Structures are given as C-alpha cells and as structure tokens.
Amino acid sequence: MTASTLARRGLGVTVVERSGDTGRTGAALSVPEGLLERITGLRSEQLPRTLAPGVQSWFAVHTALHAAAAADLGIHFRENTRVVEVGQDTDAAWAVTAEGERIHADILVGADGHRSVTRRHVAPDKSDARYAGQVLWIGVAEESAIGSRGWPASVAFQHGAGYTLIGYPLPGADGSTAPGARRLGWALYDSSRDDVLRGSGALVGSVVQHTLTAPEIPEHTFEELARDARRAFSGTWRDAMVDSIRRRAVIGTPVAEYVPDRLVRGRVALVGDAAHVANPMTGRGFAESLLDAESLGAALSSNPGRGDRTRALLHYELDRLDAVREFVRSGR
C-alpha cells in the first residue's frame, strides 16, 4: 500500500521483502470501502472481486495489492531479501541485508511488522511490542467440507469454555460468494496457554517472537482445542473449527501491543504494524495502515524536494502519532 501510494506521487520505490511466499492460514482483514481505488488509482471496474469491501482473506488482499504494485514501473521488488539493520546519515538512509549488501535511498520506510527491525533504529529505547496475555488461534474452513446448514450472514461473536470466538464468513479463493464456494474464518482468543508459547519460543519474557505454525503446536493442544470447540460452540462455527483442527490448518498468533512515542527519526519512518500494534479485536489494523500510507504520501507530495524529505516525514508523524496512540489504547 505504501509503495503504491508513493509511486503514484512520482517517487521511485524499492520494496525489500523478506518472504517470497505469500501463503497465510486463516488470517483475515476488514477491507475499507474504496481501498484499491484510493491506493492505486484504478477504476472500480478494474478491481478484482477479492478487493470488495468487507472481510476478506489476507492472502486474497495481498495478492491483489501485490499485482497492482508489480504493474507499476515506479516500483522495484527485491523479494527473499532479509534486512538485518537500517541506518542513515545527513545524505541518505540505507538497509543492510543478511548478505551484507547496503541499499541506499533518500528515505527508508519500515513496514516490517510487529517485530520491526526498523523500529529498533527509530525508537531504540522502546523497540519491542509486548505480549498482551492472549494467543489467537486462527483457521479457515471450506463450505464444501462443512456444508451450508445455518450459513452465517455476518461476523459473529460468541463466548464459551473460557474462550472468545470471532467468526467471519469469507468469499471463496476466487472471490465468489456463491453457495458451495464460500469459506468460514474463525479466530479464538485464548488466555490459558502461555506455557505453549514459551515452550515453543514464540514468547520470550514479555516479547512476542513469532506466530506458531502447525508443526510447532503440541498434539495435546490440538486435541484440547477440538474438545473445547465441540463442548463450547455449536452449528457451523463448531464445524469450521473442528475441520480446521482436524486438518492441522491452524496457526497461533500471540496478541501483542505497541503504543508508539514516535514514528520518525530523520530519514526513517514507520508505518503499519511496525508503527503501532493493537489488539486484533479492534478490527481496524488494516484500515489504520492504509491511513498511514496515505498520510505519508500526502506529506511527501507537500514537500517534494529532496532536501525537504525529513521535514515531510515530521509532517507525517504530526498527522498520525496521536491518532495511532489512541487506536492502540482503544484495543485494551
């Protein structure tokens, strides 16, 4: 989103991306109205179905945004490239890769998530997002596997056996909402399994290290989750959870939180989860990241000269800092 926004304003952008694999199990996003039009300038008839407003899968949204950015000649991708350090001087900013290469630019924007390397440079005295006391078990089930009986029309919130469940109907992988082709996503808030997180290394002290993938989740945890799902929930949501657990198509994301004190240091800025991390219960993380991208683009458009880039980043921070601090606090 940030790359597309800046490229539309005439900046040449290099995207340095750690992963070349965009597959995600279960993660979903709430897509604001007009997302892709606002970011890329595409007309509504050019939009893929997977970018319709509402809840969509992370994979579908990422695929559509990646395709739009890849079609922009002002954006150059460097995938499968891990950044281990960032820095700057009076003339440039740079990213250092794991292979020791130094990539220079006028400014550097860290969109590198809640374990941001860039944040260590911008806010070295407050560089870590902190564990918020819950793990979020996430999965997706196909309608063809669980049936259409009692298919939900909207997002659902349920409570049982000490859990909070958020369920969300999703289009099919191709964006179809036709009966038989749809999916159900679910997210289960669980405050009882810190031991699983610590035993796997996903949580060290109060700092979240990574998301648990299926091979890292103990077999007894899968068995307990399936038992509790059958006991605490009913109907289609229960069937979706049991199906995902049976296939071991589940991830466990420790919920983290980060309230920023700053978003900018010189020629380096933070956006998205690198800048602010809120409880997913807010349902606004994706939309707030979109606002970051738009604000940054607007600030750089207002200060187009290369000598004004640091001033532009300060304008971005002034525009967004109070808003994102309040956003994170709202999730508590």
Short mmCIF file of C-alpha atoms in Angstrom, two decimals:
data_model
loop_
_atom_site.label_atom_id
_atom_site.label_comp_id
_atom_site.label_asym_id
_atom_site.label_seq_id
_atom_site.Cartn_x
_atom_site.Cartn_y
_atom_site.Cartn_z
CA MET A 1 0.00 0.00 0.00
CA THR A 2 2.79 2.42 0.89
CA ALA A 3 4.81 1.60 -2.22
CA SER A 4 1.81 2.18 -4.48
CA THR A 5 0.91 5.42 -2.74
CA LEU A 6 4.43 6.84 -3.07
CA ALA A 7 4.91 5.66 -6.64
CA ARG A 8 1.69 7.41 -7.68
CA ARG A 9 3.26 10.63 -6.41
CA GLY A 10 6.32 10.21 -8.64
CA LEU A 11 8.79 8.62 -6.23
CA GLY A 12 10.88 5.66 -7.31
CA VAL A 13 10.35 2.88 -4.74
CA THR A 14 12.33 -0.26 -3.95
CA VAL A 15 10.41 -2.83 -1.88
CA VAL A 16 12.76 -5.10 0.09
CA GLU A 17 10.65 -8.06 1.22
CA ARG A 18 11.86 -10.89 3.44
CA SER A 19 9.47 -13.50 2.08
CA GLY A 20 8.60 -14.68 -1.39
CA ASP A 21 5.80 -16.89 -0.05
CA THR A 22 2.52 -15.06 0.47
CA GLY A 23 0.57 -18.02 1.84
CA ARG A 24 -1.20 -17.48 5.16
CA THR A 25 -3.52 -19.81 7.06
CA GLY A 26 -6.72 -18.19 8.17
CA ALA A 27 -5.76 -14.56 8.59
CA ALA A 28 -8.49 -12.13 7.53
CA LEU A 29 -8.72 -8.39 7.03
CA SER A 30 -11.55 -5.88 7.10
CA VAL A 31 -11.26 -4.09 3.75
CA PRO A 32 -12.44 -0.46 3.77
CA GLU A 33 -14.67 0.89 1.01
CA GLY A 34 -12.65 2.09 -1.99
CA LEU A 35 -9.34 0.59 -0.82
CA LEU A 36 -7.67 -0.18 -4.11
CA GLU A 37 -9.04 2.88 -5.90
CA ARG A 38 -7.59 5.13 -3.23
CA ILE A 39 -4.19 3.45 -3.23
CA THR A 40 -3.59 2.74 -6.92
CA GLY A 41 -5.99 4.99 -8.82
CA LEU A 42 -7.62 2.01 -10.55
CA ARG A 43 -11.26 2.35 -11.57
CA SER A 44 -13.86 0.21 -9.81
CA GLU A 45 -14.43 -1.94 -12.90
CA GLN A 46 -10.74 -2.86 -12.87
CA LEU A 47 -10.88 -4.21 -9.33
CA PRO A 48 -10.66 -7.95 -8.62
CA ARG A 49 -13.57 -9.45 -6.68
CA THR A 50 -11.20 -10.22 -3.82
CA LEU A 51 -10.99 -6.49 -3.03
CA ALA A 52 -14.71 -6.00 -2.45
CA PRO A 53 -15.40 -4.14 0.81
CA GLY A 54 -15.91 -6.35 3.85
CA VAL A 55 -13.96 -9.19 5.43
CA GLN A 56 -11.51 -10.83 3.02
CA SER A 57 -8.66 -13.30 3.44
CA TRP A 58 -5.18 -11.88 3.95
CA PHE A 59 -3.90 -13.92 1.01
CA ALA A 60 -6.52 -12.54 -1.41
CA VAL A 61 -5.91 -8.93 -0.39
CA HIS A 62 -2.13 -9.29 -0.53
CA THR A 63 -2.29 -10.94 -3.95
CA ALA A 64 -4.40 -8.13 -5.39
CA LEU A 65 -2.25 -5.36 -3.90
CA HIS A 66 0.97 -7.11 -4.99
CA ALA A 67 -0.32 -7.42 -8.55
CA ALA A 68 -1.22 -3.73 -8.65
CA ALA A 69 2.19 -2.71 -7.32
CA ALA A 70 4.06 -5.08 -9.65
CA ALA A 71 2.36 -3.44 -12.63
CA ASP A 72 3.73 -0.03 -11.61
CA LEU A 73 7.03 0.76 -13.35
CA GLY A 74 7.96 3.04 -10.45
CA ILE A 75 8.18 0.09 -8.03
CA HIS A 76 11.05 -2.41 -7.97
CA PHE A 77 10.72 -5.60 -5.89
CA ARG A 78 13.55 -7.31 -4.03
CA GLU A 79 11.88 -10.43 -2.59
CA ASN A 80 13.51 -13.15 -0.47
CA THR A 81 15.80 -10.43 0.89
CA ARG A 82 16.10 -10.13 4.67
CA VAL A 83 17.00 -6.77 6.20
CA VAL A 84 19.04 -7.06 9.40
CA GLU A 85 19.82 -3.40 10.09
CA VAL A 86 18.93 0.10 8.94
CA GLY A 87 20.86 3.35 9.26
CA GLN A 88 21.22 6.89 7.97
CA ASP A 89 23.46 9.93 7.72
CA THR A 90 22.89 13.50 6.56
CA ASP A 91 22.64 12.46 2.89
CA ALA A 92 20.82 9.11 2.76
CA ALA A 93 19.21 6.21 4.58
CA TRP A 94 20.04 2.55 3.99
CA ALA A 95 19.03 -1.03 4.65
CA VAL A 96 21.64 -3.72 5.25
CA THR A 97 20.71 -7.21 4.02
CA ALA A 98 21.67 -10.54 5.58
CA GLU A 99 24.23 -10.92 2.77
CA GLY A 100 25.88 -7.62 3.75
CA GLU A 101 24.58 -5.55 0.85
CA ARG A 102 23.71 -1.93 1.65
CA ILE A 103 20.70 -0.50 -0.23
CA HIS A 104 20.62 3.33 -0.20
CA ALA A 105 17.70 5.73 -0.65
CA ASP A 106 16.63 9.27 0.21
CA ILE A 107 14.24 7.91 2.84
CA LEU A 108 13.54 4.49 4.32
CA VAL A 109 10.06 3.34 5.35
CA GLY A 110 9.76 0.39 7.73
CA ALA A 111 6.61 -1.65 7.07
CA ASP A 112 8.20 -4.72 8.63
CA GLY A 113 5.60 -5.77 11.16
CA HIS A 114 5.39 -6.07 14.93
CA ARG A 115 8.99 -7.43 15.18
CA SER A 116 10.25 -4.48 13.16
CA VAL A 117 14.00 -4.13 12.57
CA THR A 118 13.36 -0.54 11.51
CA ARG A 119 11.72 0.28 14.86
CA ARG A 120 14.99 -0.55 16.64
CA HIS A 121 16.54 2.37 14.76
CA VAL A 122 13.64 4.80 15.13
CA ALA A 123 12.93 4.05 18.81
CA PRO A 124 15.91 2.16 20.28
CA ASP A 125 14.72 2.82 23.83
CA LYS A 126 11.30 1.28 23.09
CA SER A 127 11.79 -1.20 20.29
CA ASP A 128 9.62 -4.19 21.27
CA ALA A 129 5.91 -4.89 21.08
CA ARG A 130 4.74 -6.50 24.34
CA TYR A 131 2.64 -9.61 24.88
CA ALA A 132 -0.98 -8.76 25.76
CA GLY A 133 -1.80 -12.04 27.54
CA GLN A 134 -3.64 -14.00 24.85
CA VAL A 135 -2.97 -16.24 21.89
CA LEU A 136 -5.26 -16.10 18.88
CA TRP A 137 -5.91 -19.48 17.25
CA ILE A 138 -6.87 -18.91 13.61
CA GLY A 139 -8.25 -21.17 10.87
CA VAL A 140 -10.37 -21.26 7.71
CA ALA A 141 -12.79 -23.98 6.55
CA GLU A 142 -14.25 -24.58 3.10
CA GLU A 143 -18.02 -24.67 2.72
CA SER A 144 -17.63 -27.78 0.56
CA ALA A 145 -16.14 -29.59 3.57
CA ILE A 146 -18.52 -28.49 6.33
CA GLY A 147 -21.81 -27.89 4.49
CA SER A 148 -24.07 -24.87 4.24
CA ARG A 149 -26.51 -25.55 7.08
CA GLY A 150 -27.09 -22.35 9.01
CA TRP A 151 -24.55 -20.37 6.97
CA PRO A 152 -23.92 -17.08 8.83
CA ALA A 153 -24.62 -13.78 7.12
CA SER A 154 -22.23 -11.62 9.15
CA VAL A 155 -19.41 -11.56 11.69
CA ALA A 156 -20.27 -13.42 14.89
CA PHE A 157 -19.00 -13.08 18.49
CA GLN A 158 -19.52 -15.99 20.88
CA HIS A 159 -18.20 -16.98 24.31
CA GLY A 160 -17.71 -20.39 25.87
CA ALA A 161 -15.31 -22.54 27.91
CA GLY A 162 -13.16 -19.51 28.71
CA TYR A 163 -12.74 -18.51 25.05
CA THR A 164 -13.97 -15.67 22.91
CA LEU A 165 -14.74 -16.66 19.32
CA ILE A 166 -14.86 -14.31 16.35
CA GLY A 167 -16.26 -15.94 13.23
CA TYR A 168 -16.38 -14.33 9.81
CA PRO A 169 -17.86 -15.58 6.52
CA LEU A 170 -15.40 -15.25 3.66
CA PRO A 171 -15.68 -15.41 -0.13
CA GLY A 172 -14.05 -18.31 -1.91
CA ALA A 173 -10.44 -18.13 -3.04
CA ASP A 174 -11.59 -16.62 -6.36
CA GLY A 175 -13.80 -14.04 -4.64
CA SER A 176 -17.01 -16.00 -5.23
CA THR A 177 -19.86 -15.69 -2.76
CA ALA A 178 -21.97 -18.39 -4.44
CA PRO A 179 -23.30 -21.13 -2.10
CA GLY A 180 -20.91 -24.06 -2.05
CA ALA A 181 -17.85 -21.93 -2.90
CA ARG A 182 -17.61 -19.87 0.29
CA ARG A 183 -15.41 -20.20 3.37
CA LEU A 184 -15.65 -19.58 7.10
CA GLY A 185 -12.82 -17.99 9.01
CA TRP A 186 -12.56 -18.15 12.78
CA ALA A 187 -10.33 -16.70 15.49
CA LEU A 188 -10.34 -17.98 19.07
CA TYR A 189 -8.96 -15.78 21.86
CA ASP A 190 -7.27 -17.97 24.50
CA SER A 191 -5.59 -16.68 27.68
CA SER A 192 -4.72 -20.12 29.10
CA ARG A 193 -1.72 -21.30 27.05
CA ASP A 194 1.26 -19.12 27.85
CA ASP A 195 3.16 -22.36 28.52
CA VAL A 196 2.73 -23.44 24.88
CA LEU A 197 4.01 -20.07 23.67
CA ARG A 198 7.03 -20.11 25.96
CA GLY A 199 7.81 -23.76 25.26
CA SER A 200 7.95 -23.10 21.53
CA GLY A 201 9.98 -19.89 21.82
CA ALA A 202 7.11 -17.83 20.41
CA LEU A 203 7.18 -15.78 23.63
CA VAL A 204 10.37 -14.82 25.47
CA GLY A 205 9.84 -12.78 28.60
CA SER A 206 7.16 -10.27 27.60
CA VAL A 207 8.24 -10.02 23.96
CA VAL A 208 6.43 -11.87 21.16
CA GLN A 209 8.91 -13.57 18.85
CA HIS A 210 6.77 -15.23 16.18
CA THR A 211 3.49 -16.92 15.28
CA LEU A 212 3.08 -20.63 16.00
CA THR A 213 2.70 -22.73 12.86
CA ALA A 214 1.01 -26.13 12.94
CA PRO A 215 4.22 -28.21 13.38
CA GLU A 216 5.07 -26.14 16.49
CA ILE A 217 1.68 -26.69 18.16
CA PRO A 218 1.72 -29.72 20.52
CA GLU A 219 -0.60 -32.59 19.63
CA HIS A 220 -2.32 -32.38 23.01
CA THR A 221 -3.13 -28.72 22.32
CA PHE A 222 -4.90 -29.64 19.10
CA GLU A 223 -6.85 -32.33 20.98
CA GLU A 224 -7.84 -29.88 23.73
CA LEU A 225 -8.92 -27.22 21.22
CA ALA A 226 -11.08 -29.74 19.32
CA ARG A 227 -12.67 -30.98 22.56
CA ASP A 228 -13.39 -27.46 23.77
CA ALA A 229 -14.80 -26.40 20.38
CA ARG A 230 -17.29 -29.29 20.45
CA ARG A 231 -18.26 -28.50 24.04
CA ALA A 232 -18.48 -24.71 23.89
CA PHE A 233 -19.82 -23.92 20.42
CA SER A 234 -22.48 -25.24 18.08
CA GLY A 235 -23.57 -25.38 14.47
CA THR A 236 -21.49 -24.09 11.60
CA TRP A 237 -18.85 -22.34 13.72
CA ARG A 238 -18.15 -25.53 15.66
CA ASP A 239 -17.91 -27.48 12.40
CA ALA A 240 -15.48 -24.94 10.93
CA MET A 241 -13.19 -25.10 13.96
CA VAL A 242 -13.22 -28.89 14.19
CA ASP A 243 -12.50 -29.20 10.46
CA SER A 244 -9.53 -26.81 10.63
CA ILE A 245 -8.13 -28.51 13.74
CA ARG A 246 -8.55 -31.97 12.20
CA ARG A 247 -6.54 -30.84 9.15
CA ARG A 248 -3.99 -29.13 11.43
CA ALA A 249 -4.64 -25.98 9.37
CA VAL A 250 -4.35 -23.68 12.38
CA ILE A 251 -1.87 -21.03 13.47
CA GLY A 252 -1.43 -19.47 16.91
CA THR A 253 -0.69 -15.75 16.97
CA PRO A 254 0.33 -14.26 20.34
CA VAL A 255 -1.50 -10.96 20.73
CA ALA A 256 0.98 -8.10 21.02
CA GLU A 257 0.61 -4.39 21.72
CA TYR A 258 2.78 -1.38 20.90
CA VAL A 259 1.90 2.24 21.70
CA PRO A 260 4.44 4.43 19.86
CA ASP A 261 6.17 7.50 21.20
CA ARG A 262 7.49 8.40 17.75
CA LEU A 263 7.05 7.35 14.13
CA VAL A 264 10.05 9.07 12.57
CA ARG A 265 13.76 9.54 13.10
CA GLY A 266 15.46 11.71 10.49
CA ARG A 267 15.13 9.97 7.13
CA VAL A 268 13.47 6.83 8.54
CA ALA A 269 9.74 6.36 9.19
CA LEU A 270 7.44 3.57 10.40
CA VAL A 271 4.05 2.53 9.02
CA GLY A 272 1.57 -0.25 9.79
CA ASP A 273 2.36 -2.83 12.46
CA ALA A 274 5.92 -1.54 12.67
CA ALA A 275 4.49 1.79 13.84
CA HIS A 276 1.60 0.61 16.03
CA VAL A 277 0.32 -2.77 17.19
CA ALA A 278 -3.21 -3.12 18.56
CA ASN A 279 -5.38 -6.00 19.66
CA PRO A 280 -6.99 -7.53 16.53
CA MET A 281 -10.34 -7.15 18.30
CA THR A 282 -10.35 -3.53 17.10
CA GLY A 283 -10.86 -4.75 13.52
CA ARG A 284 -9.08 -1.59 12.33
CA GLY A 285 -5.43 -2.54 11.91
CA PHE A 286 -5.57 -2.78 8.13
CA ALA A 287 -7.53 0.47 7.79
CA GLU A 288 -5.08 2.31 10.07
CA SER A 289 -2.17 1.06 7.95
CA LEU A 290 -3.96 2.41 4.89
CA LEU A 291 -4.24 5.79 6.59
CA ASP A 292 -0.51 5.69 7.38
CA ALA A 293 0.28 5.14 3.70
CA GLU A 294 -2.00 7.94 2.57
CA SER A 295 -0.67 10.37 5.17
CA LEU A 296 2.93 9.63 4.23
CA GLY A 297 2.17 10.11 0.55
CA ALA A 298 0.41 13.40 1.21
CA ALA A 299 3.29 14.68 3.35
CA LEU A 300 5.86 13.88 0.67
CA SER A 301 3.68 15.49 -2.02
CA SER A 302 3.51 18.69 0.04
CA ASN A 303 7.31 18.68 0.45
CA PRO A 304 8.52 17.33 -2.92
CA GLY A 305 12.16 18.50 -2.86
CA ARG A 306 14.83 16.00 -1.84
CA GLY A 307 16.07 18.46 0.77
CA ASP A 308 12.59 18.57 2.31
CA ARG A 309 12.18 14.84 2.83
CA THR A 310 12.98 14.89 6.56
CA ARG A 311 10.54 17.78 7.01
CA ALA A 312 7.91 15.75 5.17
CA LEU A 313 8.41 12.80 7.50
CA LEU A 314 7.92 15.06 10.51
CA HIS A 315 4.63 16.26 8.99
CA TYR A 316 3.59 12.62 8.64
CA GLU A 317 4.41 11.97 12.31
CA LEU A 318 2.48 15.07 13.40
CA ASP A 319 -0.55 13.92 11.42
CA ARG A 320 -0.61 10.30 12.64
CA LEU A 321 1.04 9.92 16.03
CA ASP A 322 -1.82 10.95 18.34
CA ALA A 323 -4.35 9.04 16.24
CA VAL A 324 -2.46 5.75 16.29
CA ARG A 325 -1.69 6.02 20.01
CA GLU A 326 -5.40 6.34 20.69
CA PHE A 327 -6.12 3.48 18.26
CA VAL A 328 -3.85 1.08 20.17
CA ARG A 329 -5.29 2.13 23.52
CA SER A 330 -8.80 1.51 22.23
CA GLY A 331 -7.95 -2.19 21.84
CA ARG A 332 -7.32 -2.60 25.56
#
